[in-house]
PDB file of C-alpha atoms in Angstrom:
ATOM      1  CA  MET T 943      53.630 122.041 253.367  1.00  0.00           C
ATOM      2  CA  GLY T 944      54.805 122.583 256.947  1.00  0.00           C
ATOM      3  CA  LEU T 945      55.034 119.978 259.640  1.00  0.00           C
ATOM      4  CA  ALA T 946      52.856 120.077 262.743  1.00  0.00           C
ATOM      5  CA  LYS T 947      55.988 120.022 264.937  1.00  0.00           C
ATOM      6  CA  THR T 948      54.041 118.568 267.841  1.00  0.00           C
ATOM      7  CA  GLU T 949      57.331 117.683 269.523  1.00  0.00           C
ATOM      8  CA  MET T 950      57.804 121.410 270.215  1.00  0.00           C
ATOM      9  CA  PHE T 951      54.891 121.321 272.642  1.00  0.00           C
ATOM     10  CA  THR T 952      54.346 119.649 275.991  1.00  0.00           C
ATOM     11  CA  ASP T 953      52.546 116.346 276.309  1.00  0.00           C
ATOM     12  CA  GLN T 954      49.689 118.195 277.995  1.00  0.00           C
ATOM     13  CA  GLN T 955      49.397 120.719 275.142  1.00  0.00           C
ATOM     14  CA  ASN T 956      49.331 117.900 272.591  1.00  0.00           C
ATOM     15  CA  GLU T 957      46.773 115.997 274.662  1.00  0.00           C
ATOM     16  CA  ILE T 958      44.483 119.032 274.915  1.00  0.00           C
ATOM     17  CA  ALA T 959      44.771 119.633 271.161  1.00  0.00           C
ATOM     18  CA  LEU T 960      43.874 116.013 270.394  1.00  0.00           C
ATOM     19  CA  PHE T 961      40.887 116.076 272.724  1.00  0.00           C
ATOM     20  CA  ALA T 962      39.736 119.375 271.209  1.00  0.00           C
ATOM     21  CA  LYS T 963      40.056 117.861 267.735  1.00  0.00           C
ATOM     22  CA  VAL T 964      37.443 115.236 268.536  1.00  0.00           C
ATOM     23  CA  PHE T 965      34.863 117.979 269.027  1.00  0.00           C
ATOM     24  CA  GLY T 966      35.928 119.675 265.800  1.00  0.00           C
ATOM     25  CA  HIS T 967      33.459 117.720 263.675  1.00  0.00           C
ATOM     26  CA  PRO T 968      29.711 117.544 264.354  1.00  0.00           C
ATOM     27  CA  ALA T 969      29.556 113.891 263.257  1.00  0.00           C
ATOM     28  CA  ARG T 970      31.887 112.863 266.096  1.00  0.00           C
ATOM     29  CA  VAL T 971      29.840 114.954 268.534  1.00  0.00           C
ATOM     30  CA  ALA T 972      26.655 113.264 267.246  1.00  0.00           C
ATOM     31  CA  ILE T 973      28.187 109.797 267.632  1.00  0.00           C
ATOM     32  CA  LEU T 974      29.233 110.544 271.212  1.00  0.00           C
ATOM     33  CA  GLN T 975      25.815 112.020 272.032  1.00  0.00           C
ATOM     34  CA  HIS T 976      24.111 108.942 270.620  1.00  0.00           C
ATOM     35  CA  LEU T 977      26.319 106.603 272.660  1.00  0.00           C
ATOM     36  CA  PHE T 978      25.534 108.567 275.815  1.00  0.00           C
ATOM     37  CA  LYS T 979      21.821 108.664 274.968  1.00  0.00           C
ATOM     38  CA  ILE T 980      21.487 104.902 274.536  1.00  0.00           C
ATOM     39  CA  ASN T 981      23.741 104.328 277.564  1.00  0.00           C
ATOM     40  CA  SER T 982      25.028 101.053 276.151  1.00  0.00           C
ATOM     41  CA  CYS T 983      27.083  99.715 273.298  1.00  0.00           C
ATOM     42  CA  VAL T 984      25.819 100.212 269.788  1.00  0.00           C
ATOM     43  CA  CYS T 985      26.256  97.164 267.601  1.00  0.00           C
ATOM     44  CA  GLY T 986      23.967  98.241 264.834  1.00  0.00           C
ATOM     45  CA  ASP T 987      24.255 100.617 261.994  1.00  0.00           C
ATOM     46  CA  LEU T 988      24.935 104.242 262.927  1.00  0.00           C
ATOM     47  CA  VAL T 989      24.228 105.344 259.363  1.00  0.00           C
ATOM     48  CA  ASN T 990      20.492 105.738 259.978  1.00  0.00           C
ATOM     49  CA  GLU T 991      21.039 107.510 263.288  1.00  0.00           C
ATOM     50  CA  ILE T 992      23.740 109.945 262.123  1.00  0.00           C
ATOM     51  CA  GLY T 993      22.765 110.233 258.455  1.00  0.00           C
ATOM     52  CA  LEU T 994      26.203 109.851 256.895  1.00  0.00           C
ATOM     53  CA  ALA T 995      27.614 107.147 254.638  1.00  0.00           C
ATOM     54  CA  GLN T 996      29.082 104.055 256.306  1.00  0.00           C
ATOM     55  CA  PRO T 997      32.694 104.819 255.265  1.00  0.00           C
ATOM     56  CA  THR T 998      32.364 108.304 256.766  1.00  0.00           C
ATOM     57  CA  ILE T 999      30.928 106.932 260.016  1.00  0.00           C
ATOM     58  CA  SER T1000      33.722 104.359 260.135  1.00  0.00           C
ATOM     59  CA  GLN T1001      36.348 107.074 259.754  1.00  0.00           C
ATOM     60  CA  HIS T1002      34.868 109.071 262.626  1.00  0.00           C
ATOM     61  CA  LEU T1003      34.630 105.946 264.802  1.00  0.00           C
ATOM     62  CA  LYS T1004      38.275 105.227 264.021  1.00  0.00           C
ATOM     63  CA  GLU T1005      39.234 108.735 265.156  1.00  0.00           C
ATOM     64  CA  LEU T1006      37.215 108.441 268.372  1.00  0.00           C
ATOM     65  CA  LYS T1007      38.736 105.040 269.091  1.00  0.00           C
ATOM     66  CA  TYR T1008      42.270 106.282 268.343  1.00  0.00           C
ATOM     67  CA  LEU T1009      41.788 109.052 270.908  1.00  0.00           C
ATOM     68  CA  GLY T1010      40.495 106.462 273.358  1.00  0.00           C
ATOM     69  CA  LEU T1011      37.094 108.035 273.956  1.00  0.00           C
ATOM     70  CA  ILE T1012      35.248 104.978 272.693  1.00  0.00           C
ATOM     71  CA  LYS T1013      36.084 101.306 272.712  1.00  0.00           C
ATOM     72  CA  GLY T1014      34.945  98.565 270.418  1.00  0.00           C
ATOM     73  CA  SER T1015      34.543  94.833 270.457  1.00  0.00           C
ATOM     74  CA  VAL T1016      33.765  92.369 267.700  1.00  0.00           C
ATOM     75  CA  GLU T1017      30.516  90.452 268.026  1.00  0.00           C
ATOM     76  CA  GLY T1018      29.936  88.133 265.109  1.00  0.00           C
ATOM     77  CA  THR T1019      30.219  90.160 261.935  1.00  0.00           C
ATOM     78  CA  SER T1020      29.671  93.541 263.561  1.00  0.00           C
ATOM     79  CA  VAL T1021      31.731  95.784 265.789  1.00  0.00           C
ATOM     80  CA  CYS T1022      30.098  97.193 268.904  1.00  0.00           C
ATOM     81  CA  TYR T1023      31.113 100.602 270.240  1.00  0.00           C
ATOM     82  CA  CYS T1024      30.572 102.304 273.575  1.00  0.00           C
ATOM     83  CA  ILE T1025      32.013 105.175 275.596  1.00  0.00           C
ATOM     84  CA  HIS T1026      35.331 104.337 277.250  1.00  0.00           C
ATOM     85  CA  LYS T1027      34.293 105.634 280.680  1.00  0.00           C
ATOM     86  CA  GLU T1028      37.754 105.822 282.243  1.00  0.00           C
ATOM     87  CA  ASN T1029      39.255 107.703 279.299  1.00  0.00           C
ATOM     88  CA  TRP T1030      36.203 109.984 279.115  1.00  0.00           C
ATOM     89  CA  THR T1031      36.791 110.911 282.760  1.00  0.00           C
ATOM     90  CA  VAL T1032      40.470 111.643 282.070  1.00  0.00           C
ATOM     91  CA  MET T1033      39.532 113.820 279.085  1.00  0.00           C
ATOM     92  CA  LYS T1034      37.000 115.750 281.177  1.00  0.00           C
ATOM     93  CA  THR T1035      39.584 116.380 283.894  1.00  0.00           C
ATOM     94  CA  VAL T1036      42.250 117.580 281.449  1.00  0.00           C
ATOM     95  CA  MET T1037      39.851 119.826 279.545  1.00  0.00           C
ATOM     96  CA  THR T1038      38.221 121.217 282.697  1.00  0.00           C
ATOM     97  CA  GLN T1039      41.605 122.192 284.116  1.00  0.00           C
ATOM     98  CA  PHE T1040      42.445 123.923 280.843  1.00  0.00           C
ATOM     99  CA  LEU T1041      39.070 125.668 280.478  1.00  0.00           C
ATOM    100  CA  ASP T1042      38.945 126.757 284.113  1.00  0.00           C
ATOM    101  CA  GLN T1043      41.914 129.055 283.639  1.00  0.00           C
ATOM    102  CA  ASP T1044      40.821 132.634 284.149  1.00  0.00           C
ATOM    103  CA  ILE T1045      42.346 135.938 283.196  1.00  0.00           C
ATOM    104  CA  SER T1046      43.436 137.886 286.218  1.00  0.00           C
ATOM    105  CA  GLN T1047      40.909 140.620 286.942  1.00  0.00           C
ATOM    106  CA  ASN T1048      43.416 143.030 288.495  1.00  0.00           C
ATOM    107  CA  LYS T1049      45.501 143.768 285.415  1.00  0.00           C
ATOM    108  CA  ASP T1050      44.687 146.109 282.599  1.00  0.00           C
ATOM    109  CA  CYS T1051      45.722 144.941 279.192  1.00  0.00           C
ATOM    110  CA  CYS T1052      44.693 145.515 275.602  1.00  0.00           C
TER     111      CYS T1052
END
């Protein structure tokens, strides 16, 4: 099995790839949409909202938190999650700059 060799790429390329990865699974998209929809922290059970098993939800939350798009705090026996607004803004800026690249219209190519 080959290595990812992420060190071969720039920090920006690795950052874009990590941000893109978060949207690579519909469960993570659904979690983010739910957090935006409620516009507050969710301290309850996302299982009923998303429809996946708790361990699966926890794994997706872990991935979102690792990438810094959500943040969590412990309240009693539960963990509350919400959008990390500053990091979300950074992600939007990075991805917008990448996606706003356009192919030059004055060159013919394949």
